[in-house]
Amino acid sequence: MFLLGAALSLTPFESHDLWWHLRTGRLILQHGWPPTRNLFSFTAPDHPWVAHEWLSEALFAAIHDHLGPGALVALKALVIGAVFAVVAQTGLRESGRAWCAAAAAAAGASAARFTFDIRPQILTYLMLAACLHLIRRHRDTGGREALLLVPLFWAWANLHSGFVAGLAALALATLTMPKRRASLLVALLLSAGVSLVTPNHWRGLWFPLEVSRVALFTDTLTEWFSPNFHSPWLWGFEALLLATVVLLAASPVRPSLFDLGLLVAFGHLSLQHQRHVPLFAVAAAPVLARHLAALAAERVPAVPLSPSVSAAARWTPAVAAMLLLIGWLPRGDAFARTVRRDTFPVAAATYLGTQPPLRMCNSYRWGGYLVWRLYPRQRVFIDGRADAYPQAVLRDYLTVERLEPGWRGVLDRYRIDTVVYHRGSGLCAALGNDPGWRLAHRDTVAEVYARAPRGEPPGVDSPRQAVLRSGHAD
């Protein structure tokens, strides 16, 4: 399962948010503390910003700067591999059958694979898997596993705000496991307490609940949409969801209240917002393994593993991890191997770096990359940190992007003198037909438009403009 999870995650950088995470991480490493204001934008420079992923960002930046971009891909593979290794181990504890645990973990990995990118939430997947594993071990043994949850939650709260999902799971266990209620309650109270020991204190606990209730985010940001089952990327999630329902209905074993609560809670979250599908995959896979084993108990006899096979199974993840790390450490053009140049405005950012500081309106998706390449000399209009901007700024951006009535007025009000957007988009076509704007740069990914100098006759291009408009500047 480690190998499967790692293999599914070995892809180049595609996350538009990775870049502002790296830039933030560098600031944290330089100053020793996360920023509390929106430093990267000229549209909301004083707006409060909860940098709830500060420890992940510092980790990512340190790895990138010391080992190169390929090491981040290796890190992603190691984390995702570890997630489903832990999920498989939990499934084995629940089912007693290795093939059931492996099948369920594979189904979970397939369901969640569309989210496997280098972002702090992959650490939440690992922390949730570890949290649920420790809860189940404590349920079965009554040992000290519950105390291990306390340092886990301290680290989790500093890595990513998804720790609130773990606190909810621990609270559910406290309510549904009466034999362990006292020890789980102590663990819950201590874990909640140490979760406040972050630079954000109580705001880190409230932040994820606050963001998930902002309709503007959930209605306009793709990762907050409900799953679209017409997309092949979500067929794995659909299969996992249906398999879980069918197996629960057919299983001769009744599900525990804890398992039912996990399935209902994380199932609801994943159907409401597709970004939560991996949480359901991590929570559901061990339950799936248990009921798959119960259903097959009388039809498929258990096959015990020999000591040599068991030893090989234990050592394989360590060997695989070393091979993956060696294979992805930077050599040659590491940037070309790990970054999709057709996704990011690489050439446009290079061009902008040769220009004086501008008041720039940029694509939301490209804001993070432009922050990485151009900050602090150049600040952006907007980037992927939607929560770091007033909702009015996001609405203004959408007005321009969608060419809604008044979009030119938005550019005037913010005194925009440069627009960086996707080549072939409606916005670029509108600016190309507007005599007040001139094409300054074009490549295969992006176009950069600048305001025409005052007094220039409408429709008159400079010699460079004539070349650009002829399409020979690519």
Tab-separated table of C-alpha atoms in Angstrom:
chain	number	residue	atom	x	y	z
A	1	MET	CA	0.000	0.000	0.000
A	2	PHE	CA	2.925	2.280	0.589
A	3	LEU	CA	4.110	1.659	-2.963
A	4	LEU	CA	0.652	2.186	-4.437
A	5	GLY	CA	0.100	5.465	-2.605
A	6	ALA	CA	3.557	6.710	-3.530
A	7	ALA	CA	3.159	5.708	-7.182
A	8	LEU	CA	-0.186	7.492	-7.484
A	9	SER	CA	1.370	10.689	-6.133
A	10	LEU	CA	4.507	10.843	-8.306
A	11	THR	CA	3.371	13.697	-10.521
A	12	PRO	CA	4.870	17.123	-11.345
A	13	PHE	CA	3.803	20.284	-9.521
A	14	GLU	CA	0.262	21.248	-10.445
A	15	SER	CA	-0.939	23.028	-7.320
A	16	HIS	CA	-1.319	26.740	-7.886
A	17	ASP	CA	-1.052	27.299	-4.126
A	18	LEU	CA	2.322	25.625	-3.631
A	19	TRP	CA	4.168	28.765	-4.670
A	20	TRP	CA	2.760	31.134	-2.073
A	21	HIS	CA	3.283	28.376	0.505
A	22	LEU	CA	6.976	28.338	-0.438
A	23	ARG	CA	7.263	32.126	-0.327
A	24	THR	CA	5.517	32.197	3.066
A	25	GLY	CA	7.826	29.464	4.314
A	26	ARG	CA	10.857	31.515	3.339
A	27	LEU	CA	9.507	34.503	5.256
A	28	ILE	CA	8.943	32.320	8.312
A	29	LEU	CA	12.471	30.914	8.119
A	30	GLN	CA	13.888	34.431	7.752
A	31	HIS	CA	11.883	36.098	10.523
A	32	GLY	CA	11.126	33.186	12.844
A	33	TRP	CA	7.385	33.888	12.961
A	34	PRO	CA	4.475	33.601	10.494
A	35	PRO	CA	3.029	36.773	8.950
A	36	THR	CA	-0.295	38.040	10.275
A	37	ARG	CA	-1.144	40.444	7.421
A	38	ASN	CA	-1.546	40.030	3.674
A	39	LEU	CA	1.959	41.028	2.620
A	40	PHE	CA	1.757	39.759	-0.949
A	41	SER	CA	-1.049	41.959	-2.307
A	42	PHE	CA	-1.516	45.667	-2.962
A	43	THR	CA	-5.324	45.327	-2.880
A	44	ALA	CA	-5.504	44.284	0.796
A	45	PRO	CA	-2.077	44.800	2.410
A	46	ASP	CA	-3.469	45.253	5.923
A	47	HIS	CA	-6.101	42.526	5.844
A	48	PRO	CA	-5.636	39.932	8.642
A	49	TRP	CA	-4.295	36.568	7.546
A	50	VAL	CA	-4.318	33.386	9.633
A	51	ALA	CA	-1.240	31.449	8.474
A	52	HIS	CA	-2.583	28.192	9.884
A	53	GLU	CA	-0.164	26.053	7.820
A	54	TRP	CA	2.967	27.867	8.988
A	55	LEU	CA	4.956	24.794	10.056
A	56	SER	CA	4.202	22.965	6.797
A	57	GLU	CA	5.238	26.041	4.838
A	58	ALA	CA	8.531	26.357	6.702
A	59	LEU	CA	9.173	22.648	6.130
A	60	PHE	CA	8.384	22.871	2.411
A	61	ALA	CA	10.581	25.948	1.944
A	62	ALA	CA	13.517	24.395	3.793
A	63	ILE	CA	13.319	21.207	1.714
A	64	HIS	CA	12.957	23.147	-1.539
A	65	ASP	CA	15.834	25.516	-0.815
A	66	HIS	CA	18.272	22.881	0.457
A	67	LEU	CA	17.374	19.832	-1.669
A	68	GLY	CA	15.595	21.296	-4.681
A	69	PRO	CA	12.095	20.934	-6.159
A	70	GLY	CA	12.506	17.222	-6.834
A	71	ALA	CA	12.766	16.605	-3.100
A	72	LEU	CA	9.272	18.046	-2.647
A	73	VAL	CA	7.898	15.481	-5.081
A	74	ALA	CA	9.728	12.798	-3.104
A	75	LEU	CA	8.234	14.185	0.124
A	76	LYS	CA	4.752	14.027	-1.363
A	77	ALA	CA	5.293	10.406	-2.401
A	78	LEU	CA	6.583	9.482	1.048
A	79	VAL	CA	3.663	11.161	2.832
A	80	ILE	CA	0.955	9.699	0.584
A	81	GLY	CA	2.619	6.294	0.749
A	82	ALA	CA	2.680	6.529	4.543
A	83	VAL	CA	-0.995	7.560	4.637
A	84	PHE	CA	-2.183	4.405	2.940
A	85	ALA	CA	0.336	2.193	4.702
A	86	VAL	CA	-1.237	3.332	7.994
A	87	VAL	CA	-4.743	2.943	6.535
A	88	ALA	CA	-3.888	-0.609	5.439
A	89	GLN	CA	-2.473	-1.428	8.877
A	90	THR	CA	-5.667	-0.129	10.495
A	91	GLY	CA	-7.712	-2.179	8.028
A	92	LEU	CA	-5.690	-5.271	8.936
A	93	ARG	CA	-6.404	-4.668	12.625
A	94	GLU	CA	-10.116	-4.353	11.873
A	95	SER	CA	-10.442	-7.255	9.424
A	96	GLY	CA	-7.696	-9.725	10.295
A	97	ARG	CA	-7.170	-10.367	6.582
A	98	ALA	CA	-4.349	-8.793	4.630
A	99	TRP	CA	-6.105	-8.949	1.272
A	100	CYS	CA	-9.181	-7.180	2.649
A	101	ALA	CA	-7.028	-4.458	4.185
A	102	ALA	CA	-5.063	-4.060	0.951
A	103	ALA	CA	-8.179	-3.925	-1.230
A	104	ALA	CA	-9.844	-1.329	0.993
A	105	ALA	CA	-6.717	0.838	1.201
A	106	ALA	CA	-6.301	0.634	-2.589
A	107	ALA	CA	-9.907	1.754	-3.023
A	108	GLY	CA	-9.263	4.678	-0.692
A	109	ALA	CA	-6.110	5.705	-2.552
A	110	SER	CA	-7.937	5.547	-5.881
A	111	ALA	CA	-10.762	7.690	-4.521
A	112	ALA	CA	-8.440	10.379	-3.168
A	113	ARG	CA	-5.781	10.465	-5.886
A	114	PHE	CA	-7.099	13.635	-7.544
A	115	THR	CA	-6.004	15.597	-4.449
A	116	PHE	CA	-2.441	14.254	-4.308
A	117	ASP	CA	-0.435	17.440	-4.684
A	118	ILE	CA	2.217	19.201	-2.646
A	119	ARG	CA	0.010	21.084	-0.242
A	120	PRO	CA	-0.139	21.085	3.569
A	121	GLN	CA	-3.398	19.116	3.593
A	122	ILE	CA	-1.546	15.926	2.638
A	123	LEU	CA	-0.147	16.066	6.173
A	124	THR	CA	-3.711	16.200	7.486
A	125	TYR	CA	-4.421	12.937	5.634
A	126	LEU	CA	-1.468	11.335	7.412
A	127	MET	CA	-2.371	12.776	10.801
A	128	LEU	CA	-5.991	11.648	10.483
A	129	ALA	CA	-4.898	8.137	9.516
A	130	ALA	CA	-2.573	8.003	12.540
A	131	CYS	CA	-5.245	9.460	14.836
A	132	LEU	CA	-7.857	6.869	13.849
A	133	HIS	CA	-5.295	4.079	14.148
A	134	LEU	CA	-4.359	5.133	17.691
A	135	ILE	CA	-8.009	5.454	18.711
A	136	ARG	CA	-8.745	1.912	17.526
A	137	ARG	CA	-5.635	0.507	19.189
A	138	HIS	CA	-6.628	2.145	22.459
A	139	ARG	CA	-10.153	0.755	22.061
A	140	ASP	CA	-8.732	-2.762	21.779
A	141	THR	CA	-5.876	-2.654	24.298
A	142	GLY	CA	-6.618	0.166	26.730
A	143	GLY	CA	-2.923	1.056	26.649
A	144	ARG	CA	-1.162	4.393	26.473
A	145	GLU	CA	-2.045	5.039	22.838
A	146	ALA	CA	-4.489	7.738	23.914
A	147	LEU	CA	-1.622	9.788	25.367
A	148	LEU	CA	0.205	9.663	22.026
A	149	LEU	CA	-2.672	11.664	20.579
A	150	VAL	CA	-1.616	14.736	22.568
A	151	PRO	CA	1.732	15.418	20.819
A	152	LEU	CA	0.151	14.355	17.531
A	153	PHE	CA	-2.475	17.084	17.858
A	154	TRP	CA	0.093	19.708	18.809
A	155	ALA	CA	2.064	18.984	15.632
A	156	TRP	CA	-1.113	18.715	13.554
A	157	ALA	CA	-2.467	22.087	14.731
A	158	ASN	CA	0.753	23.763	13.593
A	159	LEU	CA	0.878	21.920	10.269
A	160	HIS	CA	-2.692	22.404	9.033
A	161	SER	CA	-6.105	23.451	10.323
A	162	GLY	CA	-7.535	20.031	9.458
A	163	PHE	CA	-6.751	19.044	13.045
A	164	VAL	CA	-10.342	20.013	13.900
A	165	ALA	CA	-11.472	16.904	11.982
A	166	GLY	CA	-9.280	14.829	14.272
A	167	LEU	CA	-10.713	16.480	17.372
A	168	ALA	CA	-14.197	15.690	16.075
A	169	ALA	CA	-13.225	12.037	15.545
A	170	LEU	CA	-11.748	11.865	19.047
A	171	ALA	CA	-14.907	13.409	20.511
A	172	LEU	CA	-16.969	10.827	18.621
A	173	ALA	CA	-14.826	8.031	20.051
A	174	THR	CA	-15.284	9.444	23.556
A	175	LEU	CA	-19.063	9.344	23.134
A	176	THR	CA	-19.312	5.911	21.488
A	177	MET	CA	-16.693	3.863	23.400
A	178	PRO	CA	-17.986	3.720	26.988
A	179	LYS	CA	-15.268	1.330	28.209
A	180	ARG	CA	-12.570	3.845	27.277
A	181	ARG	CA	-14.537	7.016	27.881
A	182	ALA	CA	-12.500	8.313	30.809
A	183	SER	CA	-9.105	7.934	29.131
A	184	LEU	CA	-10.396	9.239	25.803
A	185	LEU	CA	-11.953	12.264	27.509
A	186	VAL	CA	-8.616	13.101	29.132
A	187	ALA	CA	-6.906	12.721	25.754
A	188	LEU	CA	-9.542	14.923	24.117
A	189	LEU	CA	-9.178	17.721	26.662
A	190	LEU	CA	-5.382	17.633	26.531
A	191	SER	CA	-5.381	17.476	22.733
A	192	ALA	CA	-7.753	20.424	22.463
A	193	GLY	CA	-5.551	22.347	24.883
A	194	VAL	CA	-2.285	21.765	23.029
A	195	SER	CA	-4.038	22.611	19.746
A	196	LEU	CA	-4.146	26.191	20.997
A	197	VAL	CA	-0.364	26.266	21.422
A	198	THR	CA	0.252	27.774	17.991
A	199	PRO	CA	1.057	31.285	16.733
A	200	ASN	CA	-2.661	31.661	15.959
A	201	HIS	CA	-3.952	30.478	19.378
A	202	TRP	CA	-7.763	30.252	19.431
A	203	ARG	CA	-8.081	31.628	15.890
A	204	GLY	CA	-6.495	28.456	14.549
A	205	LEU	CA	-9.361	26.471	16.065
A	206	TRP	CA	-12.058	28.785	14.747
A	207	PHE	CA	-10.532	29.466	11.321
A	208	PRO	CA	-11.627	26.315	9.412
A	209	LEU	CA	-15.185	26.618	10.694
A	210	GLU	CA	-15.296	30.275	9.693
A	211	VAL	CA	-13.943	29.744	6.161
A	212	SER	CA	-16.258	26.827	5.371
A	213	ARG	CA	-19.287	29.058	6.012
A	214	VAL	CA	-18.337	31.796	3.518
A	215	ALA	CA	-20.746	31.352	0.612
A	216	LEU	CA	-18.555	33.341	-1.778
A	217	PHE	CA	-15.749	30.798	-1.317
A	218	THR	CA	-17.909	27.696	-1.546
A	219	ASP	CA	-19.755	29.022	-4.608
A	220	THR	CA	-16.727	30.159	-6.631
A	221	LEU	CA	-13.654	28.096	-5.625
A	222	THR	CA	-13.480	24.724	-7.379
A	223	GLU	CA	-12.138	22.693	-4.464
A	224	TRP	CA	-15.116	23.796	-2.372
A	225	PHE	CA	-17.644	22.532	-4.945
A	226	SER	CA	-19.612	19.333	-4.451
A	227	PRO	CA	-18.143	16.369	-6.370
A	228	ASN	CA	-18.991	16.219	-10.072
A	229	PHE	CA	-19.397	12.524	-10.790
A	230	HIS	CA	-19.254	13.191	-14.524
A	231	SER	CA	-15.506	13.724	-14.043
A	232	PRO	CA	-13.413	10.533	-14.381
A	233	TRP	CA	-11.215	11.810	-11.542
A	234	LEU	CA	-14.126	11.280	-9.139
A	235	TRP	CA	-15.197	7.841	-10.280
A	236	GLY	CA	-12.894	6.283	-7.683
A	237	PHE	CA	-14.694	8.200	-4.941
A	238	GLU	CA	-18.062	7.160	-6.351
A	239	ALA	CA	-16.948	3.510	-6.373
A	240	LEU	CA	-15.712	3.746	-2.766
A	241	LEU	CA	-18.945	5.374	-1.648
A	242	LEU	CA	-21.136	2.757	-3.332
A	243	ALA	CA	-18.963	-0.147	-2.160
A	244	THR	CA	-19.182	1.076	1.427
A	245	VAL	CA	-22.974	1.303	1.301
A	246	VAL	CA	-23.353	-2.129	-0.334
A	247	LEU	CA	-20.960	-3.874	2.048
A	248	LEU	CA	-22.574	-2.345	5.122
A	249	ALA	CA	-25.963	-3.521	3.890
A	250	ALA	CA	-24.746	-7.041	3.067
A	251	SER	CA	-22.375	-7.579	5.989
A	252	PRO	CA	-23.392	-10.057	8.704
A	253	VAL	CA	-21.646	-7.806	11.245
A	254	ARG	CA	-23.291	-4.672	12.564
A	255	PRO	CA	-21.150	-1.539	12.260
A	256	SER	CA	-20.109	0.117	15.497
A	257	LEU	CA	-21.477	3.518	16.433
A	258	PHE	CA	-17.977	4.927	16.003
A	259	ASP	CA	-17.712	3.582	12.456
A	260	LEU	CA	-21.191	4.800	11.548
A	261	GLY	CA	-20.437	8.235	12.928
A	262	LEU	CA	-17.208	8.471	10.926
A	263	LEU	CA	-18.924	7.411	7.703
A	264	VAL	CA	-21.822	9.825	8.136
A	265	ALA	CA	-19.671	12.801	9.176
A	266	PHE	CA	-16.914	12.440	6.604
A	267	GLY	CA	-19.344	11.258	3.943
A	268	HIS	CA	-21.356	14.433	4.427
A	269	LEU	CA	-18.240	16.614	4.264
A	270	SER	CA	-16.986	14.927	1.093
A	271	LEU	CA	-20.332	15.221	-0.678
A	272	GLN	CA	-20.568	18.855	0.318
A	273	HIS	CA	-16.994	19.839	-0.618
A	274	GLN	CA	-14.800	17.673	-2.844
A	275	ARG	CA	-11.643	18.809	-1.043
A	276	HIS	CA	-12.739	16.547	1.845
A	277	VAL	CA	-12.900	13.330	-0.213
A	278	PRO	CA	-9.503	12.112	1.127
A	279	LEU	CA	-10.783	12.416	4.700
A	280	PHE	CA	-13.649	10.085	3.836
A	281	ALA	CA	-11.241	7.705	2.075
A	282	VAL	CA	-8.975	7.518	5.128
A	283	ALA	CA	-11.906	7.028	7.522
A	284	ALA	CA	-13.914	4.607	5.366
A	285	ALA	CA	-11.211	2.202	4.175
A	286	PRO	CA	-10.716	0.358	7.521
A	287	VAL	CA	-14.501	0.057	7.915
A	288	LEU	CA	-14.706	-1.301	4.381
A	289	ALA	CA	-11.983	-3.852	5.178
A	290	ARG	CA	-13.812	-5.075	8.280
A	291	HIS	CA	-17.091	-5.710	6.511
A	292	LEU	CA	-15.446	-7.145	3.409
A	293	ALA	CA	-13.728	-9.692	5.654
A	294	ALA	CA	-16.965	-10.483	7.483
A	295	LEU	CA	-18.788	-11.050	4.209
A	296	ALA	CA	-16.034	-13.283	2.842
A	297	ALA	CA	-15.358	-15.186	6.072
A	298	GLU	CA	-17.181	-18.352	5.026
A	299	ARG	CA	-16.158	-18.229	1.359
A	300	VAL	CA	-12.460	-17.302	1.322
A	301	PRO	CA	-10.279	-19.101	3.874
A	302	ALA	CA	-7.597	-17.071	5.607
A	303	VAL	CA	-4.025	-17.791	4.468
A	304	PRO	CA	-1.350	-17.194	7.136
A	305	LEU	CA	1.868	-15.526	5.980
A	306	SER	CA	5.222	-17.224	6.461
A	307	PRO	CA	7.849	-15.439	8.594
A	308	SER	CA	9.920	-14.600	5.500
A	309	VAL	CA	6.944	-13.010	3.732
A	310	SER	CA	6.045	-11.048	6.856
A	311	ALA	CA	9.616	-9.752	7.150
A	312	ALA	CA	9.628	-8.723	3.486
A	313	ALA	CA	6.364	-6.853	3.980
A	314	ARG	CA	7.872	-4.925	6.884
A	315	TRP	CA	11.055	-3.911	5.046
A	316	THR	CA	9.558	-3.109	1.648
A	317	PRO	CA	8.258	0.384	2.599
A	318	ALA	CA	11.673	1.464	3.911
A	319	VAL	CA	13.485	0.266	0.785
A	320	ALA	CA	10.844	1.827	-1.459
A	321	ALA	CA	11.095	5.131	0.395
A	322	MET	CA	14.855	5.250	-0.168
A	323	LEU	CA	14.484	4.434	-3.877
A	324	LEU	CA	11.828	7.106	-4.331
A	325	LEU	CA	13.956	9.698	-2.572
A	326	ILE	CA	17.015	8.858	-4.685
A	327	GLY	CA	14.966	8.856	-7.870
A	328	TRP	CA	13.499	12.308	-7.286
A	329	LEU	CA	16.462	14.165	-5.814
A	330	PRO	CA	17.373	16.986	-8.220
A	331	ARG	CA	19.649	16.203	-11.123
A	332	GLY	CA	19.792	17.953	-14.457
A	333	ASP	CA	16.942	20.414	-14.966
A	334	ALA	CA	14.983	19.584	-11.815
A	335	PHE	CA	12.565	22.443	-12.458
A	336	ALA	CA	11.614	21.028	-15.860
A	337	ARG	CA	11.047	17.568	-14.377
A	338	THR	CA	8.866	18.722	-11.512
A	339	VAL	CA	6.937	21.739	-12.848
A	340	ARG	CA	4.390	21.755	-15.660
A	341	ARG	CA	5.359	24.762	-17.750
A	342	ASP	CA	1.996	24.685	-19.527
A	343	THR	CA	0.270	25.342	-16.190
A	344	PHE	CA	2.190	28.352	-14.871
A	345	PRO	CA	3.136	31.718	-16.471
A	346	VAL	CA	6.864	31.026	-16.430
A	347	ALA	CA	7.794	33.236	-19.405
A	348	ALA	CA	5.360	36.000	-18.444
A	349	ALA	CA	6.842	36.170	-14.940
A	350	THR	CA	10.303	36.478	-16.457
A	351	TYR	CA	9.082	39.354	-18.623
A	352	LEU	CA	7.394	41.085	-15.671
A	353	GLY	CA	10.610	40.772	-13.702
A	354	THR	CA	12.277	43.086	-16.220
A	355	GLN	CA	9.635	45.793	-15.759
A	356	PRO	CA	9.317	48.420	-13.017
A	357	PRO	CA	6.812	47.678	-10.201
A	358	LEU	CA	3.276	47.631	-11.604
A	359	ARG	CA	-0.295	47.664	-10.357
A	360	MET	CA	-1.097	44.314	-11.852
A	361	CYS	CA	-4.388	42.459	-12.242
A	362	ASN	CA	-3.571	38.775	-12.487
A	363	SER	CA	-5.313	35.430	-12.753
A	364	TYR	CA	-6.419	34.046	-9.369
A	365	ARG	CA	-4.763	30.728	-10.192
A	366	TRP	CA	-1.458	32.380	-11.076
A	367	GLY	CA	-1.253	34.719	-8.106
A	368	GLY	CA	0.751	32.278	-6.003
A	369	TYR	CA	3.286	31.640	-8.751
A	370	LEU	CA	3.710	35.368	-9.365
A	371	VAL	CA	4.216	35.880	-5.621
A	372	TRP	CA	6.951	33.241	-5.706
A	373	ARG	CA	8.698	34.793	-8.693
A	374	LEU	CA	8.208	38.530	-8.120
A	375	TYR	CA	7.670	39.302	-4.402
A	376	PRO	CA	8.711	41.626	-2.726
A	377	ARG	CA	9.467	43.813	-5.745
A	378	GLN	CA	6.027	43.196	-7.238
A	379	ARG	CA	2.752	42.549	-5.431
A	380	VAL	CA	-0.331	40.869	-6.858
A	381	PHE	CA	-4.003	41.733	-7.170
A	382	ILE	CA	-5.118	38.371	-5.774
A	383	ASP	CA	-3.835	34.845	-5.162
A	384	GLY	CA	-5.054	31.496	-3.853
A	385	ARG	CA	-5.318	32.702	-0.238
A	386	ALA	CA	-8.962	33.710	-0.629
A	387	ASP	CA	-9.329	34.035	3.152
A	388	ALA	CA	-6.561	36.680	3.189
A	389	TYR	CA	-8.676	39.103	1.139
A	390	PRO	CA	-11.884	41.019	1.849
A	391	GLN	CA	-14.787	39.458	-0.009
A	392	ALA	CA	-15.164	42.728	-1.932
A	393	VAL	CA	-11.773	42.180	-3.597
A	394	LEU	CA	-12.737	38.665	-4.681
A	395	ARG	CA	-16.039	39.976	-6.066
A	396	ASP	CA	-14.192	42.683	-8.004
A	397	TYR	CA	-11.808	40.094	-9.408
A	398	LEU	CA	-14.713	37.903	-10.533
A	399	THR	CA	-16.327	40.929	-12.194
A	400	VAL	CA	-13.206	41.387	-14.328
A	401	GLU	CA	-12.671	37.692	-15.011
A	402	ARG	CA	-16.268	37.167	-16.129
A	403	LEU	CA	-16.405	40.466	-18.063
A	404	GLU	CA	-19.475	41.456	-16.088
A	405	PRO	CA	-20.877	44.999	-16.433
A	406	GLY	CA	-18.466	47.474	-14.889
A	407	TRP	CA	-15.328	45.364	-15.331
A	408	ARG	CA	-13.415	48.260	-16.906
A	409	GLY	CA	-14.449	50.426	-13.963
A	410	VAL	CA	-12.873	47.893	-11.588
A	411	LEU	CA	-9.556	48.175	-13.437
A	412	ASP	CA	-9.798	51.962	-13.268
A	413	ARG	CA	-10.733	52.019	-9.584
A	414	TYR	CA	-7.711	49.912	-8.621
A	415	ARG	CA	-5.527	51.948	-11.024
A	416	ILE	CA	-4.472	48.802	-12.847
A	417	ASP	CA	-1.822	49.408	-15.482
A	418	THR	CA	-1.016	45.769	-16.380
A	419	VAL	CA	-3.161	42.647	-16.804
A	420	VAL	CA	-1.659	39.133	-16.787
A	421	TYR	CA	-4.076	36.457	-17.890
A	422	HIS	CA	-4.546	33.176	-19.762
A	423	ARG	CA	-3.850	33.305	-23.464
A	424	GLY	CA	-7.002	32.915	-25.543
A	425	SER	CA	-9.323	33.877	-22.676
A	426	GLY	CA	-12.289	36.184	-23.074
A	427	LEU	CA	-10.575	38.833	-20.965
A	428	CYS	CA	-7.514	38.868	-23.223
A	429	ALA	CA	-9.751	39.080	-26.295
A	430	ALA	CA	-11.612	42.049	-24.784
A	431	LEU	CA	-8.389	43.856	-23.904
A	432	GLY	CA	-6.974	43.121	-27.349
A	433	ASN	CA	-9.947	44.900	-28.927
A	434	ASP	CA	-9.814	47.827	-26.505
A	435	PRO	CA	-7.844	50.836	-27.813
A	436	GLY	CA	-6.925	51.727	-24.245
A	437	TRP	CA	-4.767	48.619	-23.882
A	438	ARG	CA	-1.724	47.298	-25.699
A	439	LEU	CA	-0.303	43.778	-25.855
A	440	ALA	CA	3.104	43.834	-24.156
A	441	HIS	CA	3.956	40.121	-24.010
A	442	ARG	CA	2.563	36.882	-25.340
A	443	ASP	CA	3.736	33.298	-24.963
A	444	THR	CA	2.081	29.894	-25.238
A	445	VAL	CA	0.482	30.213	-21.792
A	446	ALA	CA	-0.090	33.871	-20.928
A	447	GLU	CA	-0.683	37.313	-22.344
A	448	VAL	CA	0.332	40.576	-20.681
A	449	TYR	CA	-1.552	43.769	-21.527
A	450	ALA	CA	-0.437	47.277	-20.576
A	451	ARG	CA	-2.394	50.507	-20.691
A	452	ALA	CA	-1.737	52.495	-23.847
A	453	PRO	CA	0.208	55.726	-23.266
A	454	ARG	CA	-2.016	58.773	-23.061
A	455	GLY	CA	-2.264	60.692	-26.279
A	456	GLU	CA	-1.530	57.676	-28.464
A	457	PRO	CA	-3.991	57.534	-31.371
A	458	PRO	CA	-6.503	54.675	-30.929
A	459	GLY	CA	-5.678	51.541	-32.859
A	460	VAL	CA	-2.086	52.579	-33.683
A	461	ASP	CA	0.467	49.884	-32.799
A	462	SER	CA	4.157	50.371	-32.252
A	463	PRO	CA	6.461	48.194	-34.375
A	464	ARG	CA	6.751	45.768	-31.428
A	465	GLN	CA	2.962	45.674	-31.112
A	466	ALA	CA	2.635	44.849	-34.776
A	467	VAL	CA	4.957	41.888	-34.301
A	468	LEU	CA	3.086	40.741	-31.194
A	469	ARG	CA	-0.292	40.961	-32.868
A	470	SER	CA	0.999	39.020	-35.860
A	471	GLY	CA	1.626	36.082	-33.531
A	472	HIS	CA	5.420	35.881	-34.056
A	473	ALA	CA	6.340	36.636	-30.448
A	474	ASP	CA	5.716	33.151	-29.106
